[in-house]
Amino acid sequence: MSTPDAAPGGVARVRRQVGLALPPVALGVAFVAAWQAWVTVRDIQPFVIPAPSKIWQSFTSDFGLVRAASVVTGTNALIGLLIGSLLGFAVAVVTNRFALVSEVVNPLAVTVAAIPAVVIVGVLNNMYALDSQVARRIMTTIAVFFVVFVQVSKGLRQNNPTHLELMRSYAASPRQVLTKVRLPNALSYFFTGVRTAAPLALIISLVSEYFGGPQNGLGTKIASTLSGSNKALGFAYVLGGSIVGLLFYLGSSLLEYVAVPWQRRRESR
Amino acid sequence: MTKKPASPPADDAVVVRDLLKVFNRGKPNQVDALVDVQLTVRRGEFVSLIGPSGCGKSTLLRLIADLIQPTQGSVIVNGKPAHQARLDQDYGMAFQQSGLFEWRTVARNIELPLELKGWDKTRRRARSREMLELVKLPDFAGHMPWQLSGGMQQRVAIARALAAHPPLLLMDEPFGALDEMTREHMQAELLRICSETGTTVVFVTHSIPEAVYLADRVVVMSPRPGRITRIVEVGMGRDRTELTREATDFFDRVTDVREALRGAELGAQARGIEDR
């Protein structure tokens, strides 16, 4: 079935998206090339700044190490992202039922989200065994929670005024307005929140490792190798972290794309 | 002993009496949105409300819809107080924004008012199919709103407004965001739909040709304070085609409405009120 003014044809769209992707990719390539050239020409020693070629060598030869550390940190981030997202959604729905509570909680949430709360992990660490990842997962959960909570709260309150007037003209009950208008609207905000929180989850998990606990994640590996002489391996860990972060972002973007297809239209207009 | 009839005669769809609507009463930003409004819309009639912005035409429509309450006066819809008429879903409504729910298919958008009435699924499906036939979009039941053009979205909004077969349709500049070609086409479609369903329409617009082309009567309003200044009988019958837009009668009525609007504006200036 054809739609009259559907999106432009597939070829044109692919061409446009390649066109959009080209400048950042070119910039990245140019940056790596310049780095390589600088290190070679100036003869910079590898224990100061390793060349990209050396980093890549280290990444491939020690891939097992990088992968193991990435899995540890990635798992912490994923668990925190899942629990934090669900919790953020649930608490936002509950507090928004009570106007007063949400008026108190919302500014608080925005404030808390802005302070470097990652130090909490130091306190949490004292509460769990030395080989436990729980403190980091809790920290990540907290960070994700606030991002998603703020987004969902917004989605529950910022409705299309026409939708609300229509519901009033149908003599709909507050409960019906919630289930037919506010919740579906909040859903698209929820997935936007998850997409925003996904890379954050990884960074928080990684940074949390600096405050004690097991030494097998990306954060601790990066810290220990970068302070030693094998800088190439250190940067290989950084590369591993970048790849996991990218996967998180792509995964959550895909989820948003599939779960709330109307959202991508809104943003592309 | 003779009693006055408790409710107006059954052939009136809307009866507005001695209506006063004041916003922010007693405050420095008090606005007399509507003053001394009397309006009767007969069953099956098509009435356009026209006037410059601030004349209260949308406010009047919302008062009829019981989306807001009058400061004084009464609004009777379908023989009962406006509030009761809203609870009974005696009217359907369409706005300038189609207001379709992005997360619902076209069919499920049309079915929403029926869902809220507690209709079962089979009955809802049958009705949405019937409504899509009526607005000539039978193949689009499963589409999402964003896959439709602006004109098609407005058709769906009209189908939704009429889904419960209400006797009255209230429209607030529903074609205001459409291009001129689509707009004229939609006007003709609306007339066809109304004559097929026998629906009474109150239609807010600020396009003079649109008001005249559609309506049996054009209610001309003026601002500060918002009120009805004149009611122009169009009197061109109901069979209106594209030729109607080129008829002498049509131009005469357009001129009448334009002069009524200008008169209202001059009147407002004569009372020493800044009008711009």
XYZ file of C-alpha atoms in Angstrom:
545
model
C 0.000 0.000 0.000
C 1.357 3.399 -0.844
C 1.225 6.500 1.278
C 1.008 9.796 -0.569
C 3.738 11.808 1.049
C 5.811 9.049 2.541
C 9.475 9.491 3.322
C 11.787 9.970 0.322
C 12.892 6.805 -1.481
C 15.387 4.403 0.033
C 18.332 5.364 -2.174
C 17.971 9.071 -1.481
C 17.676 8.443 2.237
C 20.771 6.230 2.387
C 22.679 8.821 0.377
C 21.608 11.566 2.757
C 22.597 9.564 5.830
C 25.982 8.677 4.356
C 26.391 12.387 3.650
C 25.583 13.139 7.289
C 27.995 10.498 8.600
C 30.864 11.502 6.333
C 32.187 14.638 8.114
C 32.531 13.081 11.607
C 34.101 9.910 10.176
C 36.546 11.989 8.128
C 37.415 14.036 11.217
C 38.082 10.856 13.208
C 40.322 9.406 10.500
C 42.202 12.691 10.151
C 42.721 12.845 13.931
C 44.165 9.307 14.098
C 46.366 9.980 11.088
C 47.696 13.209 12.593
C 48.368 11.427 15.888
C 50.292 8.687 14.072
C 52.286 11.239 12.035
C 53.112 13.364 15.089
C 54.337 10.405 17.144
C 56.451 9.127 14.209
C 57.932 12.466 13.120
C 58.707 13.738 16.615
C 59.875 10.262 17.639
C 57.709 10.291 20.789
C 58.562 7.359 23.070
C 55.777 4.755 23.450
C 55.767 5.098 27.265
C 54.809 8.757 26.831
C 52.154 8.506 24.110
C 51.913 5.322 22.044
C 51.161 5.514 18.319
C 47.684 4.380 17.160
C 49.334 1.512 15.283
C 50.936 0.310 18.524
C 47.605 0.592 20.375
C 45.894 -1.451 17.707
C 48.673 -4.053 17.900
C 48.216 -4.275 21.649
C 44.426 -4.427 21.264
C 44.606 -7.419 18.906
C 47.383 -9.331 20.683
C 45.874 -8.847 24.154
C 42.288 -9.011 23.014
C 41.487 -11.637 25.664
C 42.508 -9.276 28.468
C 40.619 -6.333 27.038
C 37.513 -8.421 26.475
C 37.539 -9.864 30.004
C 37.776 -6.408 31.574
C 35.114 -5.035 29.197
C 32.721 -7.812 30.143
C 33.133 -7.055 33.856
C 32.502 -3.318 33.482
C 29.883 -3.793 30.752
C 27.904 -6.201 32.934
C 27.907 -3.734 35.836
C 26.744 -0.980 33.495
C 24.028 -3.134 31.914
C 22.609 -4.244 35.261
C 22.610 -0.663 36.531
C 20.990 0.540 33.316
C 18.186 -2.033 33.457
C 17.333 -1.631 37.138
C 17.781 2.159 37.098
C 15.533 2.547 34.054
C 12.713 0.418 35.424
C 12.957 2.083 38.810
C 13.010 5.561 37.240
C 9.883 4.797 35.228
C 8.000 3.257 38.146
C 8.840 5.977 40.662
C 8.001 8.736 38.151
C 4.563 7.225 37.526
C 3.865 6.888 41.248
C 5.073 10.348 42.282
C 3.225 12.028 39.418
C -0.035 10.690 40.795
C 0.539 13.029 43.710
C 1.119 16.589 42.576
C 2.761 17.685 45.832
C 5.254 14.818 45.913
C 6.356 15.430 42.347
C 6.746 19.138 43.023
C 9.215 18.288 45.772
C 10.932 15.342 44.089
C 11.456 16.774 40.631
C 13.732 19.746 41.441
C 15.512 17.489 43.902
C 16.121 14.902 41.206
C 17.530 17.486 38.834
C 19.847 18.805 41.556
C 21.040 15.380 42.643
C 21.682 14.372 39.045
C 24.005 17.366 38.690
C 26.325 16.690 41.643
C 29.246 14.254 41.276
C 27.409 11.580 43.214
C 29.928 8.968 42.156
C 31.699 9.477 45.484
C 28.836 7.572 47.091
C 30.473 4.453 45.781
C 33.282 4.933 48.282
C 30.754 4.743 51.106
C 28.930 1.811 49.523
C 32.155 -0.124 49.118
C 32.536 -0.352 52.891
C 29.206 -2.156 53.058
C 30.073 -5.015 50.711
C 32.764 -7.687 50.436
C 36.057 -6.749 48.798
C 35.358 -8.860 45.720
C 31.812 -7.558 45.270
C 30.607 -5.560 42.254
C 27.396 -4.544 44.046
C 28.537 -1.044 45.072
C 29.308 -0.133 41.440
C 26.025 -1.521 40.224
C 24.128 0.461 42.842
C 26.030 3.605 41.847
C 25.175 3.074 38.184
C 21.552 2.355 39.063
C 21.325 5.655 40.957
C 22.798 7.659 38.083
C 20.500 6.047 35.496
C 17.501 6.357 37.780
C 17.652 10.152 37.899
C 18.039 10.589 34.149
C 15.098 8.306 33.371
C 13.006 9.628 36.239
C 13.307 13.233 35.049
C 12.453 12.271 31.458
C 9.425 10.151 32.348
C 8.110 12.827 34.715
C 8.307 15.271 31.837
C 6.500 12.855 29.529
C 3.701 12.376 32.034
C 3.078 16.119 32.317
C 3.953 17.585 28.919
C 1.064 16.345 26.864
C -0.325 17.662 23.627
C -3.043 20.127 24.794
C -5.337 18.928 22.001
C -5.116 15.390 23.373
C -6.179 16.583 26.803
C -9.060 18.665 25.432
C -10.249 15.707 23.389
C -10.191 13.466 26.441
C -12.194 16.057 28.332
C -14.727 16.215 25.501
C -15.058 12.418 25.834
C -15.729 12.889 29.553
C -12.777 10.585 30.254
C -11.862 9.776 33.858
C -8.428 10.763 35.246
C -7.510 7.087 35.135
C -8.386 6.874 31.442
C -6.380 10.022 30.733
C -3.438 8.365 32.476
C -3.600 5.074 30.597
C -4.614 6.411 27.169
C -2.623 9.659 27.027
C -0.059 10.236 29.757
C 1.528 6.780 29.891
C 1.920 6.287 26.117
C 3.337 9.799 25.880
C 5.735 9.081 28.757
C 6.870 5.926 26.985
C 8.623 7.854 24.227
C 10.296 10.056 26.842
C 11.303 6.887 28.697
C 13.196 5.518 25.722
C 14.855 8.882 25.138
C 15.938 8.743 28.782
C 17.335 5.229 28.374
C 19.277 6.307 25.288
C 20.755 9.250 27.206
C 21.525 7.114 30.241
C 23.169 4.210 28.390
C 26.619 5.773 27.745
C 26.407 7.414 31.176
C 25.889 3.984 32.761
C 29.147 2.752 31.283
C 31.107 5.830 32.360
C 29.745 5.671 35.905
C 30.547 1.950 36.166
C 34.047 2.589 34.908
C 34.751 5.561 37.165
C 33.244 3.719 40.155
C 36.129 1.269 39.949
C 38.536 4.022 41.026
C 37.039 3.942 44.527
C 38.119 0.434 45.519
C 36.725 -3.036 45.050
C 37.791 -5.803 42.663
C 40.605 -4.948 40.232
C 39.333 -6.752 37.136
C 37.285 -4.077 35.336
C 38.157 -1.544 32.637
C 38.481 1.334 35.077
C 41.066 -0.281 37.317
C 42.926 -1.764 34.321
C 43.146 1.613 32.605
C 44.332 3.296 35.793
C 47.028 0.715 36.535
C 48.361 0.269 32.986
C 48.408 3.966 32.120
C 50.489 4.693 35.209
C 52.922 1.914 34.212
C 55.126 1.665 31.149
C 52.832 -0.414 28.896
C 50.833 2.603 27.757
C 49.788 0.872 24.543
C 47.830 -1.727 26.548
C 46.306 1.070 28.618
C 45.009 2.725 25.488
C 43.829 -0.663 24.219
C 41.616 -0.841 27.338
C 40.376 2.685 26.569
C 39.529 1.494 23.051
C 37.667 -1.468 24.564
C 35.680 0.935 26.742
C 34.849 3.107 23.722
C 33.563 0.093 21.834
C 31.359 -1.027 24.735
C 30.061 2.540 25.110
C 29.246 2.665 21.417
C 27.423 -0.682 21.652
C 25.380 0.676 24.568
C 24.430 3.744 22.595
C 23.559 1.824 19.425
C 21.588 -0.778 21.382
C 19.489 1.790 23.232
C 18.966 3.844 20.048
C 17.760 0.737 18.242
C 15.438 -0.038 21.131
C 13.970 3.451 20.907
C 13.652 3.189 17.129
C 11.707 -0.061 17.362
C 9.667 0.601 20.499
C 8.440 4.145 19.780
C 8.516 4.550 15.998
C 6.570 7.832 16.099
C 9.386 9.457 18.063
C 11.910 9.293 15.210
C 9.438 11.087 12.959
C 9.011 13.844 15.475
C 12.748 14.374 15.762
C 13.436 14.220 12.026
C 10.980 17.029 11.361
C -51.831 27.265 34.990
C -49.422 27.532 32.131
C -45.813 26.593 32.637
C -42.972 27.682 30.462
C -41.483 24.663 28.717
C -38.578 23.393 30.804
C -36.423 22.562 27.810
C -36.264 24.262 24.434
C -38.022 22.720 21.445
C -36.382 19.517 20.261
C -35.423 20.950 16.885
C -32.725 23.154 18.400
C -29.275 21.590 18.652
C -27.699 24.458 20.592
C -29.352 27.232 22.565
C -27.147 29.903 24.148
C -28.883 32.482 26.335
C -27.555 35.681 27.973
C -24.054 34.282 27.966
C -21.270 36.127 29.781
C -17.726 34.872 30.022
C -15.114 36.825 31.936
C -11.545 35.629 32.416
C -9.516 36.718 35.472
C -12.512 38.450 37.007
C -11.618 41.308 39.334
C -7.947 41.179 38.469
C -6.031 43.830 36.499
C -5.851 41.494 33.506
C -9.609 40.920 33.428
C -10.893 40.068 29.936
C -14.523 40.251 28.887
C -14.295 37.331 26.493
C -18.000 37.180 25.666
C -20.835 39.560 26.515
C -24.583 39.100 26.037
C -24.382 36.253 23.538
C -27.659 34.841 22.213
C -27.436 32.038 19.674
C -29.703 29.257 18.525
C -28.497 26.558 16.170
C -31.286 24.477 14.635
C -30.929 20.750 14.215
C -29.205 19.908 10.929
C -27.982 23.448 10.480
C -24.431 24.457 9.579
C -23.321 27.609 11.400
C -19.955 29.333 10.956
C -18.507 31.589 13.654
C -16.203 34.239 12.222
C -14.360 37.242 13.594
C -10.911 38.661 14.252
C -8.751 37.020 16.891
C -9.847 37.902 20.382
C -13.538 38.040 19.446
C -14.264 34.957 21.533
C -15.310 32.568 18.770
C -13.182 29.734 20.089
C -14.294 30.550 23.612
C -17.929 30.276 22.513
C -17.204 26.882 20.944
C -15.517 25.686 24.145
C -18.464 26.881 26.205
C -20.824 24.873 24.005
C -18.496 21.889 24.442
C -18.435 22.406 28.243
C -14.641 22.481 28.126
C -14.997 25.744 30.079
C -17.910 27.100 32.139
C -19.820 30.344 31.563
C -19.593 33.157 34.092
C -23.316 33.759 33.597
C -26.043 32.528 31.292
C -26.998 29.121 30.003
C -25.857 26.735 27.296
C -28.291 24.001 26.247
C -26.974 21.316 23.911
C -29.211 18.656 22.439
C -31.985 19.678 24.841
C -29.877 19.352 28.011
C -27.323 21.402 29.927
C -23.947 21.469 28.178
C -22.345 19.543 31.040
C -24.761 16.633 30.665
C -24.355 16.718 26.873
C -20.603 16.319 27.296
C -21.006 13.401 29.684
C -23.340 11.762 27.151
C -20.867 12.435 24.296
C -23.592 14.282 22.404
C -21.025 16.071 20.289
C -17.792 15.317 18.474
C -14.963 17.776 18.235
C -12.154 18.581 15.792
C -9.361 21.111 16.185
C -6.830 22.870 13.976
C -4.301 20.300 15.112
C -5.666 16.911 14.111
C -4.675 15.733 17.596
C -4.321 12.119 16.507
C -2.588 9.878 19.004
C 0.795 9.051 17.424
C 0.983 5.658 19.105
C -2.354 4.450 17.785
C -3.174 3.244 14.300
C -5.717 5.210 12.268
C -8.458 2.709 13.133
C -7.646 2.728 16.839
C -7.651 6.536 16.836
C -11.174 6.512 15.461
C -12.178 3.892 18.013
C -10.900 5.808 21.041
C -14.186 7.582 21.906
C -15.995 4.255 21.510
C -13.444 2.537 23.730
C -14.148 5.111 26.431
C -17.850 4.405 26.047
C -17.145 0.741 26.730
C -17.974 -0.671 23.308
C -16.608 -4.156 22.628
C -13.913 -4.717 20.041
C -16.041 -6.213 17.256
C -18.471 -3.357 17.390
C -15.655 -0.803 17.443
C -13.947 -2.409 14.436
C -17.172 -2.380 12.451
C -17.741 1.280 13.265
C -14.201 2.424 12.462
C -14.464 0.625 9.121
C -17.742 2.423 8.441
C -16.189 5.777 9.368
C -13.142 5.206 7.161
C -15.485 4.513 4.256
C -17.300 7.743 5.045
C -14.102 9.833 4.910
C -12.834 7.837 1.915
C -9.776 6.314 3.574
C -10.811 2.641 3.621
C -7.281 1.351 2.983
C -5.602 3.212 5.814
C -6.983 1.487 8.920
C -3.613 -0.001 9.848
C -1.507 3.064 9.084
C 0.105 5.213 11.721
C -0.875 8.905 11.778
C 2.580 10.128 10.739
C 2.310 8.137 7.526
C -0.586 10.360 6.434
C -0.627 13.813 4.855
C -2.107 16.766 6.765
C -5.405 16.594 4.875
C -5.719 12.864 5.478
C -5.008 13.356 9.178
C -7.858 15.868 9.354
C -10.178 13.341 7.684
C -9.273 10.822 10.359
C -9.918 13.464 13.025
C -13.372 14.085 11.528
C -14.033 10.337 11.377
C -13.086 10.105 15.046
C -15.299 13.060 15.972
C -18.262 11.382 14.262
C -17.472 7.814 15.345
C -20.081 7.715 18.095
C -22.649 9.208 15.671
C -23.109 12.375 17.727
C -25.849 14.728 16.509
C -23.493 17.715 16.772
C -20.019 18.429 15.428
C -17.950 21.264 16.910
C -14.965 22.370 14.811
C -12.270 24.889 15.696
C -10.467 26.005 12.504
C -10.008 22.387 11.448
C -8.633 23.307 8.018
C -6.549 26.272 9.193
C -3.232 24.477 8.754
C -3.955 23.045 5.293
C -2.903 24.453 1.938
C -5.575 26.199 -0.122
C -6.225 23.333 -2.578
C -6.543 20.712 0.141
C -8.630 23.109 2.145
C -11.249 23.630 -0.571
C -11.376 19.902 -1.155
C -11.869 19.225 2.551
C -14.672 21.798 2.708
C -16.558 19.978 -0.040
C -15.922 16.664 1.715
C -17.198 18.041 5.006
C -20.443 19.182 3.369
C -20.889 15.751 1.802
C -20.244 13.994 5.131
C -22.664 16.258 6.991
C -25.430 15.792 4.456
C -24.919 12.003 4.557
C -25.026 11.898 8.344
C -27.419 14.779 9.017
C -24.992 16.241 11.542
C -25.388 19.761 12.918
C -22.135 21.743 12.748
C -20.759 24.753 14.567
C -17.614 25.761 12.700
C -15.074 28.351 13.846
C -12.968 29.958 11.116
C -11.377 33.232 10.173
C -11.648 32.684 6.455
C -14.593 34.582 4.984
C -15.017 32.388 1.847
C -14.779 29.266 3.972
C -17.432 30.524 6.377
C -19.796 31.400 3.511
C -19.184 28.301 1.412
C -19.935 25.939 4.288
C -22.651 27.596 6.296
C -26.383 28.181 6.291
C -25.738 31.140 8.583
C -22.556 33.044 9.325
C -22.293 34.465 12.831
C -20.087 37.578 12.735
C -18.352 38.453 15.996
C -16.236 41.362 17.176
C -13.673 41.754 19.972
C -13.330 43.779 23.180
C -15.721 42.765 24.473
C -16.352 39.634 22.413
C -19.926 39.571 21.118
C -22.116 38.725 18.156
C -22.568 41.764 15.916
C -24.510 40.272 13.031
C -25.826 37.017 11.663
C -25.691 36.698 7.849
C -28.166 34.292 6.250
C -26.341 32.635 3.366
C -29.484 31.176 1.768
C -27.865 29.317 -1.104
C -29.376 25.926 -0.338
C -27.384 22.854 0.515
C -26.240 21.647 -2.882
C -22.927 23.415 -3.101
C -20.315 22.491 -5.636
C -17.106 23.979 -6.923
C -19.312 26.205 -9.105
C -20.785 27.707 -5.953
C -17.446 29.403 -5.329
C -17.865 31.293 -8.614
C -21.543 32.191 -8.215
C -22.742 35.785 -7.837
C -24.729 34.846 -4.715
C -21.561 33.543 -3.143
C -19.664 36.776 -3.794
C -22.589 38.824 -2.493
C -22.618 36.897 0.769
C -18.824 37.169 1.068
C -19.231 40.922 0.662
C -21.973 40.976 3.312
C -19.799 39.150 5.799
C -16.795 41.320 4.993
C -18.804 44.487 5.549
C -20.238 43.129 8.763
C -16.711 42.407 9.967
C -15.533 45.868 8.949
C -18.515 47.467 10.626
C -17.712 45.608 13.798
C -14.175 46.840 13.663
C -15.217 50.453 13.025
C -17.664 50.149 15.892
C -14.921 49.023 18.197
C -12.766 51.972 17.137
C -15.656 54.395 17.561
C -15.905 53.300 21.156
C -12.327 54.470 21.533
C -10.855 51.028 21.851
C -7.455 50.260 20.454
C -8.030 47.561 17.890
C -4.584 46.473 16.854
